[in-house]
Tab-separated table of C-alpha atoms in Angstrom:
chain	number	residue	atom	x	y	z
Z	1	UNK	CA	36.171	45.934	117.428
Z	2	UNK	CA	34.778	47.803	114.281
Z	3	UNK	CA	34.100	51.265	114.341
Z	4	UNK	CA	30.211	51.238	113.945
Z	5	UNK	CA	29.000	54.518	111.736
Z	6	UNK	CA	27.232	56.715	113.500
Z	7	UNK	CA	28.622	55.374	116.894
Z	8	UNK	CA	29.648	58.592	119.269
Z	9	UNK	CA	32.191	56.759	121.270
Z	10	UNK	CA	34.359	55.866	118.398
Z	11	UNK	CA	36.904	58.636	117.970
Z	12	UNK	CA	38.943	59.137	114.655
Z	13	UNK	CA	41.932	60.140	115.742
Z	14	UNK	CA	42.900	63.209	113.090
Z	15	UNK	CA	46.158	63.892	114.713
Z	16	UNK	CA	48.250	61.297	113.402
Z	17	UNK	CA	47.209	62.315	109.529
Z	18	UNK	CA	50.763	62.883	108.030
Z	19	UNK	CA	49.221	65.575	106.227
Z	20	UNK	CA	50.002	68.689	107.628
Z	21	UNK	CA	50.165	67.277	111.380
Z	22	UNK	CA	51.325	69.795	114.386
Z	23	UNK	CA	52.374	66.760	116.165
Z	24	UNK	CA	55.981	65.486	114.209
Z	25	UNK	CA	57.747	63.805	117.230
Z	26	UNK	CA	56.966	60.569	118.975
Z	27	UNK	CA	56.969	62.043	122.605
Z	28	UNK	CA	53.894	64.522	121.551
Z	29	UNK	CA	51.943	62.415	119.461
Z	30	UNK	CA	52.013	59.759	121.760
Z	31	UNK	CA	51.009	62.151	124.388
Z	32	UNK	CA	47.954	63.092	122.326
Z	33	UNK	CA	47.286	59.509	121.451
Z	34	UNK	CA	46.800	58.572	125.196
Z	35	UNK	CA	44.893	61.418	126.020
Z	36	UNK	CA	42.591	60.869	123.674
Z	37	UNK	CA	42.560	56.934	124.859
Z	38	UNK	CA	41.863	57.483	127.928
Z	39	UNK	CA	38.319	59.157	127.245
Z	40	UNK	CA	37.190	57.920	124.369
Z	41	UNK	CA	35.724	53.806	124.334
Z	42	UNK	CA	38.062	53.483	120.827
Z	43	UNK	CA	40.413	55.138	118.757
Z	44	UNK	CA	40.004	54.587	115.114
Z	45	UNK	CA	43.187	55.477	112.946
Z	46	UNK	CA	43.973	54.731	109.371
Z	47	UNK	CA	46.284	52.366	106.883
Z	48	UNK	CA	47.768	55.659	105.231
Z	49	UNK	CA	48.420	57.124	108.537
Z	50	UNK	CA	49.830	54.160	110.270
Z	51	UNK	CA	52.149	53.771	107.030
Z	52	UNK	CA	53.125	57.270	106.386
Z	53	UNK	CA	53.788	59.019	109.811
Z	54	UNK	CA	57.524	58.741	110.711
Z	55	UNK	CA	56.561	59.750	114.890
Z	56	UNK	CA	53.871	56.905	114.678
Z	57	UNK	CA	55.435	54.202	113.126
Z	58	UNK	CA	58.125	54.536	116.018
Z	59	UNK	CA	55.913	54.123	118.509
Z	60	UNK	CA	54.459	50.900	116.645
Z	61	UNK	CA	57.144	48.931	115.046
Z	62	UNK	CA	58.507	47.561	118.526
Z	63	UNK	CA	61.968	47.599	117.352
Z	64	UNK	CA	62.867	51.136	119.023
Z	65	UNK	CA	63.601	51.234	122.535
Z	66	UNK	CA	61.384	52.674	125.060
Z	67	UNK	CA	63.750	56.088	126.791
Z	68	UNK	CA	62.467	57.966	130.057
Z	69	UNK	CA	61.063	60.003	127.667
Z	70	UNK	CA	58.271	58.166	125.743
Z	71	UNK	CA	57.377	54.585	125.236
Z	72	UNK	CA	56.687	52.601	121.729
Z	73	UNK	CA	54.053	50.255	123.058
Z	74	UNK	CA	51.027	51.569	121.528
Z	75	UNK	CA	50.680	48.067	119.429
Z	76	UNK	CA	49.386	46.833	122.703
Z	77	UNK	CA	46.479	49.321	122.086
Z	78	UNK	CA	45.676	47.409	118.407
Z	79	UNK	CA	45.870	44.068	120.375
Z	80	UNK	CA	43.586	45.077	123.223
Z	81	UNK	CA	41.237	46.684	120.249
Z	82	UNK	CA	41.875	49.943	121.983
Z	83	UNK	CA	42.859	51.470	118.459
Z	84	UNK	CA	41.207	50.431	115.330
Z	85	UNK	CA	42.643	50.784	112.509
Z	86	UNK	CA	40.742	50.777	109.288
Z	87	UNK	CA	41.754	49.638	106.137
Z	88	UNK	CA	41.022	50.615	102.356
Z	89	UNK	CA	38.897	47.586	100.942
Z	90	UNK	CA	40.602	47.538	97.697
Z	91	UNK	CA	44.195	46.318	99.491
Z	92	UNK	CA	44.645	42.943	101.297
Z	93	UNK	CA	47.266	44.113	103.407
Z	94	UNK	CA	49.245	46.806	104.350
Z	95	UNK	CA	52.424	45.635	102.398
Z	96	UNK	CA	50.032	46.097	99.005
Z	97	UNK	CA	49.607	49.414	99.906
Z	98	UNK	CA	53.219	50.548	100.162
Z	99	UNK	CA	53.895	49.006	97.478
Z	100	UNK	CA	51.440	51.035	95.156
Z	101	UNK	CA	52.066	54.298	97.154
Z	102	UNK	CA	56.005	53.156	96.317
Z	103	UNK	CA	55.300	53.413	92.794
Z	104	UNK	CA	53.210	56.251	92.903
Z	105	UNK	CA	56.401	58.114	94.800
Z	106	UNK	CA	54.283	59.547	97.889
Z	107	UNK	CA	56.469	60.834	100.833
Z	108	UNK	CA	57.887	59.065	103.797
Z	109	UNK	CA	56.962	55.216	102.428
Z	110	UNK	CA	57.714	52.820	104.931
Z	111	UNK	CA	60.501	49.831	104.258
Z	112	UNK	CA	58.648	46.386	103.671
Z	113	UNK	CA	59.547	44.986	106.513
Z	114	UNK	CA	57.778	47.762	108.798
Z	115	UNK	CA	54.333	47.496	106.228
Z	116	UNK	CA	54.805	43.340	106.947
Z	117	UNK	CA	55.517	43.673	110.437
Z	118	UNK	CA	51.922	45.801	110.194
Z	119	UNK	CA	50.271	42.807	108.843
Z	120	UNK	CA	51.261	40.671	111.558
Z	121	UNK	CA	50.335	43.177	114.568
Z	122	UNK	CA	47.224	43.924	112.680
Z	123	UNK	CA	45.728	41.023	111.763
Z	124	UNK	CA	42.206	40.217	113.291
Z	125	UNK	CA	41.839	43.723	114.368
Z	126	UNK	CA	41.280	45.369	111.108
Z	127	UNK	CA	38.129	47.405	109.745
Z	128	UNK	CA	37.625	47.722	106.074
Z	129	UNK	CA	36.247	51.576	104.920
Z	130	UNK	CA	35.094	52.138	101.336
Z	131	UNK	CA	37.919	54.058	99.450
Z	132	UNK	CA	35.856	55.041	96.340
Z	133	UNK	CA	33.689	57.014	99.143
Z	134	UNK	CA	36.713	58.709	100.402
Z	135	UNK	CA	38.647	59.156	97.492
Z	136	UNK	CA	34.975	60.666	95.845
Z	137	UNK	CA	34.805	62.797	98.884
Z	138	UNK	CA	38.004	64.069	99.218
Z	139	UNK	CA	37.468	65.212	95.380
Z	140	UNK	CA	34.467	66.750	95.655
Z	141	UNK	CA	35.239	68.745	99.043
Z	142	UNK	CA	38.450	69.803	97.798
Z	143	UNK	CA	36.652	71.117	94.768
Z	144	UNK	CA	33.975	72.213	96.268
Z	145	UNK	CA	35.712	74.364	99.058
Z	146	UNK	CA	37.826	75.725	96.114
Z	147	UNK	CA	34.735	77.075	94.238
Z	148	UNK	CA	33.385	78.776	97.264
Z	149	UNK	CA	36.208	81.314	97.233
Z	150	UNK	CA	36.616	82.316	93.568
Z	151	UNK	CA	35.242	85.427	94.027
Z	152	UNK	CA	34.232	88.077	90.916
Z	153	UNK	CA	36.523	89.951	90.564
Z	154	UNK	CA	39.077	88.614	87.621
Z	155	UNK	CA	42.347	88.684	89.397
Z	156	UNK	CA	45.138	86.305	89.952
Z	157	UNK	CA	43.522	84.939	92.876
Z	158	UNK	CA	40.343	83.921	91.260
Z	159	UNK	CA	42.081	82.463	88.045
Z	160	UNK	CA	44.689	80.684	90.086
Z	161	UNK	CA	41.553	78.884	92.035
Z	162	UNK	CA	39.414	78.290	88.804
Z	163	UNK	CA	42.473	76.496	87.765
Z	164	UNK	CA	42.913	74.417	90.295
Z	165	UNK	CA	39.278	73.184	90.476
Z	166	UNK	CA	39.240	73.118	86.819
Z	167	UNK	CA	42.343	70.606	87.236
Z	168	UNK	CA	40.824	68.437	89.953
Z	169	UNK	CA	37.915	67.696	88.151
Z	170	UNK	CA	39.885	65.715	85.493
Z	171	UNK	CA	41.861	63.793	87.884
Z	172	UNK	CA	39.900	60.747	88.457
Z	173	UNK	CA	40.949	59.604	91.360
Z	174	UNK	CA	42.203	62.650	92.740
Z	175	UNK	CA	45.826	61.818	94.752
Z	176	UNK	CA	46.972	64.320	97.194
Z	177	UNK	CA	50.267	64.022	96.261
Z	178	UNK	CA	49.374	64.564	92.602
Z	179	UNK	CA	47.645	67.905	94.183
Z	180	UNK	CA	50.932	68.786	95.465
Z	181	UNK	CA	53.045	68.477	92.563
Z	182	UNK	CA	50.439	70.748	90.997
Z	183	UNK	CA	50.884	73.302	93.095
Z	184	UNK	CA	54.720	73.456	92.951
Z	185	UNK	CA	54.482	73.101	89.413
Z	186	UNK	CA	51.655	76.003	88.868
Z	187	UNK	CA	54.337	78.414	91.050
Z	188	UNK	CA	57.323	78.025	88.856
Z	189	UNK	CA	55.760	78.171	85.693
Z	190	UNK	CA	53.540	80.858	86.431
Z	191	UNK	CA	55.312	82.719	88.864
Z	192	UNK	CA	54.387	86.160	87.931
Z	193	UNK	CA	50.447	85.388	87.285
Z	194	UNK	CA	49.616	82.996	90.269
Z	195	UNK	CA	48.434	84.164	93.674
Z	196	UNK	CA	50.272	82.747	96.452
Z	197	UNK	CA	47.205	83.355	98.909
Z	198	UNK	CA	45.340	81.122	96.389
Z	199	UNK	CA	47.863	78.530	96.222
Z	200	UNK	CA	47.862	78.120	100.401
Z	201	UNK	CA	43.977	78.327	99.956
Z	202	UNK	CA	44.551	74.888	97.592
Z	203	UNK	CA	46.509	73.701	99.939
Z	204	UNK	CA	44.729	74.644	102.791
Z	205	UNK	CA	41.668	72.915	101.386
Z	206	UNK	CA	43.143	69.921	100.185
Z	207	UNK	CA	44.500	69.235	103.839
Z	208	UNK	CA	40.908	69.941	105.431
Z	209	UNK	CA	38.874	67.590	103.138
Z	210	UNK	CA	42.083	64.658	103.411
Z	211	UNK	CA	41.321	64.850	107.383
Z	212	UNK	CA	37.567	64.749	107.226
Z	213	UNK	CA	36.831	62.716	104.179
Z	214	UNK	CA	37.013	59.336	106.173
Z	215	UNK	CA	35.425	60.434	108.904
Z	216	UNK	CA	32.781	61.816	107.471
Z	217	UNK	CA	31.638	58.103	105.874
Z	218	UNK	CA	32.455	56.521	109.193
Z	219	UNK	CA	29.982	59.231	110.608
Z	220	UNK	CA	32.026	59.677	113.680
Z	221	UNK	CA	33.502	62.114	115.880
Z	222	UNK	CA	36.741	63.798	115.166
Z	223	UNK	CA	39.807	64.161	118.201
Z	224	UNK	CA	41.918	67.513	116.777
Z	225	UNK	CA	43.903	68.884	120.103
Z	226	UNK	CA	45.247	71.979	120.290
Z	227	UNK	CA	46.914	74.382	122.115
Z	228	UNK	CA	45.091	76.976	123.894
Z	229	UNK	CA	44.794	79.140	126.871
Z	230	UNK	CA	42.548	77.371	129.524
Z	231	UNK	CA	38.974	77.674	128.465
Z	232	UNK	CA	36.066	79.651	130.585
Z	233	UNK	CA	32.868	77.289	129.408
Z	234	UNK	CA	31.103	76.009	132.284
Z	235	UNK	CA	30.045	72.243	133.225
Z	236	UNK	CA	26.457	71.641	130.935
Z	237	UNK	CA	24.080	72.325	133.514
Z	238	UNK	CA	24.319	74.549	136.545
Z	239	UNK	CA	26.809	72.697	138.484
Z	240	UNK	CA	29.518	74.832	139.736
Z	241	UNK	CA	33.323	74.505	137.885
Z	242	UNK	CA	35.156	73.897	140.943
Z	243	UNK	CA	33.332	70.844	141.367
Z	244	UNK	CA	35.088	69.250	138.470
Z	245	UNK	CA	38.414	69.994	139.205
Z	246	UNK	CA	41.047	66.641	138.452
Z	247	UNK	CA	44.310	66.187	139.044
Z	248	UNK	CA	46.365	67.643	136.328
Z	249	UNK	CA	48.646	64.619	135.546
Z	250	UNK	CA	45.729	63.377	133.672
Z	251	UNK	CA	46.065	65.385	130.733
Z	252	UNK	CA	49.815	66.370	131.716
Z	253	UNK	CA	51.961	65.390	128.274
Z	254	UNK	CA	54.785	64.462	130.206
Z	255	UNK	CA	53.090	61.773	132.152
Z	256	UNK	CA	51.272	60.543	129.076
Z	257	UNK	CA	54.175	60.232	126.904
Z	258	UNK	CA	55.706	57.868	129.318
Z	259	UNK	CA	52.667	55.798	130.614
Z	260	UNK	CA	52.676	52.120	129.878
Z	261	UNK	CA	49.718	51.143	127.200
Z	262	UNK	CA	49.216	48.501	129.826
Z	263	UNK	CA	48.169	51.143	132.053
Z	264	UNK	CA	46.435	52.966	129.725
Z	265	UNK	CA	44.629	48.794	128.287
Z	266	UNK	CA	43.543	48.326	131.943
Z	267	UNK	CA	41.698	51.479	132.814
Z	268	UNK	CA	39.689	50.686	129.279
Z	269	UNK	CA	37.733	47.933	131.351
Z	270	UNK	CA	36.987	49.927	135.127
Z	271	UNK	CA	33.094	51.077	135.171
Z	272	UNK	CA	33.897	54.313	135.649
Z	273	UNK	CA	35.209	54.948	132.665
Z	274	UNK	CA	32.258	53.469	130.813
Z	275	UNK	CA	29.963	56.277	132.494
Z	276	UNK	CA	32.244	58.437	131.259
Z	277	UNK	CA	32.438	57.607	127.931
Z	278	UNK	CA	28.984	56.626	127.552
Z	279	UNK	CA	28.493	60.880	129.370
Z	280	UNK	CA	30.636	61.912	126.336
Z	281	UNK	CA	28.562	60.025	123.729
Z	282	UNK	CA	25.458	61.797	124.738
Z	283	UNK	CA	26.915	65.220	124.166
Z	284	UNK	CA	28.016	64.653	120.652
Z	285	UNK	CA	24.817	63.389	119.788
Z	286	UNK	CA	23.296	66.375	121.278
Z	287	UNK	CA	21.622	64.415	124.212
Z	288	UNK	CA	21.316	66.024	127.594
Z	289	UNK	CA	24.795	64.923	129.840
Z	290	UNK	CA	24.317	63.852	133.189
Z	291	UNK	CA	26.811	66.246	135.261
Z	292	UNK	CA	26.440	63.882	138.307
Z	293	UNK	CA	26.981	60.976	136.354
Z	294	UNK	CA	29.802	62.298	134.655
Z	295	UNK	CA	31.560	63.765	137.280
Z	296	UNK	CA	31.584	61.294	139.944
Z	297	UNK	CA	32.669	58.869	137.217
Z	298	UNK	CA	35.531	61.123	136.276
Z	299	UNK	CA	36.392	61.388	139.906
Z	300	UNK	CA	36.551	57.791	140.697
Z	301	UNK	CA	38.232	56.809	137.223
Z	302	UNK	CA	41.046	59.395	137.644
Z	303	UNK	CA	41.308	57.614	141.392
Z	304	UNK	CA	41.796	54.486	139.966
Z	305	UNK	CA	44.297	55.855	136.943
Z	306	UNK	CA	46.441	57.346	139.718
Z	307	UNK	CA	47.125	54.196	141.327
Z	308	UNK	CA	48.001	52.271	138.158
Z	309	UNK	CA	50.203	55.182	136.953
Z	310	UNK	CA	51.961	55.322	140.999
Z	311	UNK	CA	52.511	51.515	140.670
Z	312	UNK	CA	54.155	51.374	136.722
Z	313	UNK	CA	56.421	54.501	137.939
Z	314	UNK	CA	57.332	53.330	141.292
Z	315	UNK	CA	61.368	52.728	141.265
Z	316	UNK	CA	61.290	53.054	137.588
Z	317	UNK	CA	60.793	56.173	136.741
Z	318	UNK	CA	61.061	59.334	139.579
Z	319	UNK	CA	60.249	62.222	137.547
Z	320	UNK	CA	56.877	60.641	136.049
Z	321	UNK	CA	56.243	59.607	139.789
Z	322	UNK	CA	56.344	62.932	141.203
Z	323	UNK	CA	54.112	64.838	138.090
Z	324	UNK	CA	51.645	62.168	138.900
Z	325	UNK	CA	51.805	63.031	142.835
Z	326	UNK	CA	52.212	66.794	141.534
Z	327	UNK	CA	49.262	68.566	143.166
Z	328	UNK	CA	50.618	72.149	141.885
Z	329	UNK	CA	48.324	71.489	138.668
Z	330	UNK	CA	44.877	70.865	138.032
Z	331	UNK	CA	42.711	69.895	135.237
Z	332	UNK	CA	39.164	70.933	134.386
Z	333	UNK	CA	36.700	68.922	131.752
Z	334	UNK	CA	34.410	71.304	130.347
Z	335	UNK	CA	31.353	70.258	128.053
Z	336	UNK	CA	29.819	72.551	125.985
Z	337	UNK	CA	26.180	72.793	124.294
Z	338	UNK	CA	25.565	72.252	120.562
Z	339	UNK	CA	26.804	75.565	119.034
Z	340	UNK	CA	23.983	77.148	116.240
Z	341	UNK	CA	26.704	78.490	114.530
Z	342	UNK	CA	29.140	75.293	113.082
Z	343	UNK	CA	26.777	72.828	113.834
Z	344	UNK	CA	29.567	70.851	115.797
Z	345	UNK	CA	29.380	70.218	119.524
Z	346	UNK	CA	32.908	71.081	121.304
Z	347	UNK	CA	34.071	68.941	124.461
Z	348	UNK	CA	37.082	70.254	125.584
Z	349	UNK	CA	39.382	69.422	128.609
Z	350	UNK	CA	41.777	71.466	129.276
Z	351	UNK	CA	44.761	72.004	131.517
Z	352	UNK	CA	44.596	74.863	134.183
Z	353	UNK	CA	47.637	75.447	136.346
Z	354	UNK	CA	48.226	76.713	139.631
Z	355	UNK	CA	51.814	77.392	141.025
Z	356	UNK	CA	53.429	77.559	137.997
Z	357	UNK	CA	52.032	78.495	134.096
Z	358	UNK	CA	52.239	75.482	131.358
Z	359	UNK	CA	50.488	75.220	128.275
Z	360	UNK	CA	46.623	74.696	127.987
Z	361	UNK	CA	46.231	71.266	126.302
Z	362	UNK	CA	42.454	70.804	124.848
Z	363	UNK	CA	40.507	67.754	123.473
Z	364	UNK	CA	38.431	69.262	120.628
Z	365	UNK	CA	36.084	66.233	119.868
Z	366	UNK	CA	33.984	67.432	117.252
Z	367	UNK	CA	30.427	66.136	115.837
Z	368	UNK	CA	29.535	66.131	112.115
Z	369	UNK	CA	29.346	68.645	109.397
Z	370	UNK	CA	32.790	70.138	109.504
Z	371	UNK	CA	31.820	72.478	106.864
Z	372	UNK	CA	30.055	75.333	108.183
Z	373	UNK	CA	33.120	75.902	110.619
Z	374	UNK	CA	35.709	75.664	107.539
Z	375	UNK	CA	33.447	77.461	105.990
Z	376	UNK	CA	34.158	80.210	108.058
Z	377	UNK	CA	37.389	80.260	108.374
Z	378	UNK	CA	37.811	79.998	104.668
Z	379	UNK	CA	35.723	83.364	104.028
Z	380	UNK	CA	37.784	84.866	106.919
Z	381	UNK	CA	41.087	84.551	104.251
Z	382	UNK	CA	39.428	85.171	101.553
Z	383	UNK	CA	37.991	88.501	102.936
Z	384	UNK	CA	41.854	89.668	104.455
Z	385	UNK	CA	43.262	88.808	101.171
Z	386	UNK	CA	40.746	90.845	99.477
Z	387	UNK	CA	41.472	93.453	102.025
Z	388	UNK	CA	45.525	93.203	101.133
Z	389	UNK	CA	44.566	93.539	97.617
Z	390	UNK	CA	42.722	96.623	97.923
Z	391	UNK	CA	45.873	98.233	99.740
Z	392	UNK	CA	48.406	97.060	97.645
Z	393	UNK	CA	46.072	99.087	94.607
Z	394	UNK	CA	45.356	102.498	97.209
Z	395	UNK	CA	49.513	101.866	97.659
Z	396	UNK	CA	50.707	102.220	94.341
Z	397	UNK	CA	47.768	105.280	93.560
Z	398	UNK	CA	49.361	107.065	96.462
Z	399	UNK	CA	52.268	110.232	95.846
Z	400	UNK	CA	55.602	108.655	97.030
Z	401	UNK	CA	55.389	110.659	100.111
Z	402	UNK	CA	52.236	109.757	101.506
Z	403	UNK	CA	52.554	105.511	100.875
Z	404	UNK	CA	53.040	104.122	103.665
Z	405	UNK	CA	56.382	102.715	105.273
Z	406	UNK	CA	55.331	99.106	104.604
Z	407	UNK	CA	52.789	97.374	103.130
Z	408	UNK	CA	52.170	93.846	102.709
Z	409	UNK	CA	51.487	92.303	99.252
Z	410	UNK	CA	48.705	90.742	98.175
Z	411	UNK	CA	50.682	87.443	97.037
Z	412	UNK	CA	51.614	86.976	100.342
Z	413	UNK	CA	49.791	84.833	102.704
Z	414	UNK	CA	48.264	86.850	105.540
Z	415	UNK	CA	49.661	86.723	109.464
């Protein structure tokens, strides 16, 4: 199935960028990857990513076996259209593409016989996406980001910034990896005249507009998880929390790592999980949600989920068996109204424990612009490496006895 713009229950799946990803090892991303499955009607992923990520192409290729640990099945997702994966419309295949990213010398290129083997598993379930739009998007965010932070003042900072946006607009197309090479050039030539802060804000800004670019002409959703203490927003609507407690295997990472995409293929078709999905789609469009819709359908679809999982780990696998039986933990879903402030709705479902204290795992699917967030964040360094700056120049004014015991430089990238 093709990802439709503009269609909320399409999900692009930003974890498995190899840009900059949290997620580097096939147990965790696969974890995330069925997670986000599970409520979303389709993933949507991209050639780049399913060529360049090392943990991903494991769980793809077929060739490495499955361990108690985690399973590579997830081509069974592309099969069952589950995951989409989209595809630049300038490249017939995926072998093309490695090739020219061969030549070009970008990171962690695939062997030909993975990028063919791609080609097979892929074919009939690919989705073409426009990459002069991206690649003119990724440019001009990048750029445009960039510009937003040089501030007045004529300092390293600012230079080092006006020269990086005064280098990306003569690169036409603009490659990340080009980007990179820039950067590590600019600190060893410069070393003495470039602002460190600045070159992490380059950085920093080239990752954010390479994760959003595509998404942002697909005009869907974006699936970033994260780890985070459990979350206190209530249920939209006046329902009560407690009402929407589920069983905590269904976001545990340990169960999700191991459970079958067979499993995860035949809970895509129950009716339960359409209300659900179909409950999710209305938030990010900013529609009112249905709590009693929503949460008897996540009630009865985690019913059904629990069965499939107790039948794929019966006599195969005891330790998945017993997290999935594990009442000690329980999950809460949590949707959130459309916040004034970034312009992106949050729906978040996160892992609360009782008995003993994992991690908080959240869904973060967020709704379009991206920008007033980053936005934010981005004047947030800005302003605390301004603030370094200003001490490092009170520092050195200061008598030797009254400086203080340490002081953190201004060409070093905040805590």
């Amino acid at each position: 199935m093709s990802p439709a713009a503009g269609n909320s229950t399409h999900v692009f799946l930003s974890e498995t960028e190899h840009h900059g990803s949290t997620v580097t090892d096939p147990k965790g991303l696969r974890a995330r990857i069925v997670q986000n499955a599970l409520f979303a009607e389709r993933l949507v992923i991209t050639d780049s990513q399913v060529l360049h990520n090392v943990a991903l192409r494991s769980l793809l290729d077929g060739q490495t076996p499955s361990t108690p640990e985690w399973r590579a099945d997830l081509a069974e997702l592309i099969s069952s259209g589950m995951l989409v994966i989209v595809r630049r419309d300038s490249a017939g295949s995926f072998r093309e593409i490695r090739d020219e990213h061969e030549a070009r010398n970008v990171v962690d290129v695939p062997t030909e016989e993975y990028a063919e083997l791609m080609d097979e598993i892929t074919e009939g379930h690919i989705a073409p996406y426009s990459v002069d739009k991206v690649s003119e998007g990724f440019k001009r965010r990048t750029a445009d980001r960039l510009t937003g932070l040089i501030g007045p003042p004529d300092d390293s900072y600012s230079r080092t910034l006006r020269a990086a946006v005064e280098w990306i607009h003569g690169q036409d197309p603009l490659y990340y990896n080009s980007l990179r090479g820039w950067i590590e050039e600019r600190r060893r030539a410069t070393r003495g005249e470039t602002s460190e802060v600045a070159l992490e804000a380059v950085e920093r800004s080239a990752n954010w507009s390479f994760r959003t670019s595509l998404p942002a002409v697909l005009e869907m959703p974006v699936a970033w998880g994260t780890v985070r203490t459990p979350s206190t927003v209530a249920l939209q609507g006046d329902a009560p929390q407690g009402e929407l407690a589920l069983p905590g295997y269904a976001l545990n990472p340990f169960v999700l790592a191991r459970l079958p995409a067979g499993v995860v293929n035949e809970a895509v078709g129950l009716e339960s999980r359409k209300v659900v999905v179909d409950q999710f789609a209305k938030a990010h469009s900013g529609r009112p949600v249905d709590t009693d819709a929503l949460r008897d359908g996540v009630e009865d679809f985690c019913m059904h989920l629990q069965e499939a999982a107790v039948a794929a780990f019966r006599g195969l696998d005891a330790d998945a068996l017993a997290a999935v039986r594990d009442e000690r933990v329980t999950a809460r879903l949590h949707v959130s109204s459309s916040s004034v402030a970034t312009g992106a709705l949050d729906t978040a479902i996160g892992l609360l424990s009782s008995g003993f204290n994992p991690a908080s795992l959240m869904l973060n699917l967020l709704s379009m612009p991206f920008d007033i967030a980053q936005d934010k964040k981005e004047r947030k360094l800005k302003k605390e490496s301004e603030r370094l700056k200003n001490a490092w120049r009170l520092e050195k004014q200061l008598p030797e006895h009254e400086k203080l015991l340490r002081i953190v430089s201004p060409t070093e990238p905040p805590e």
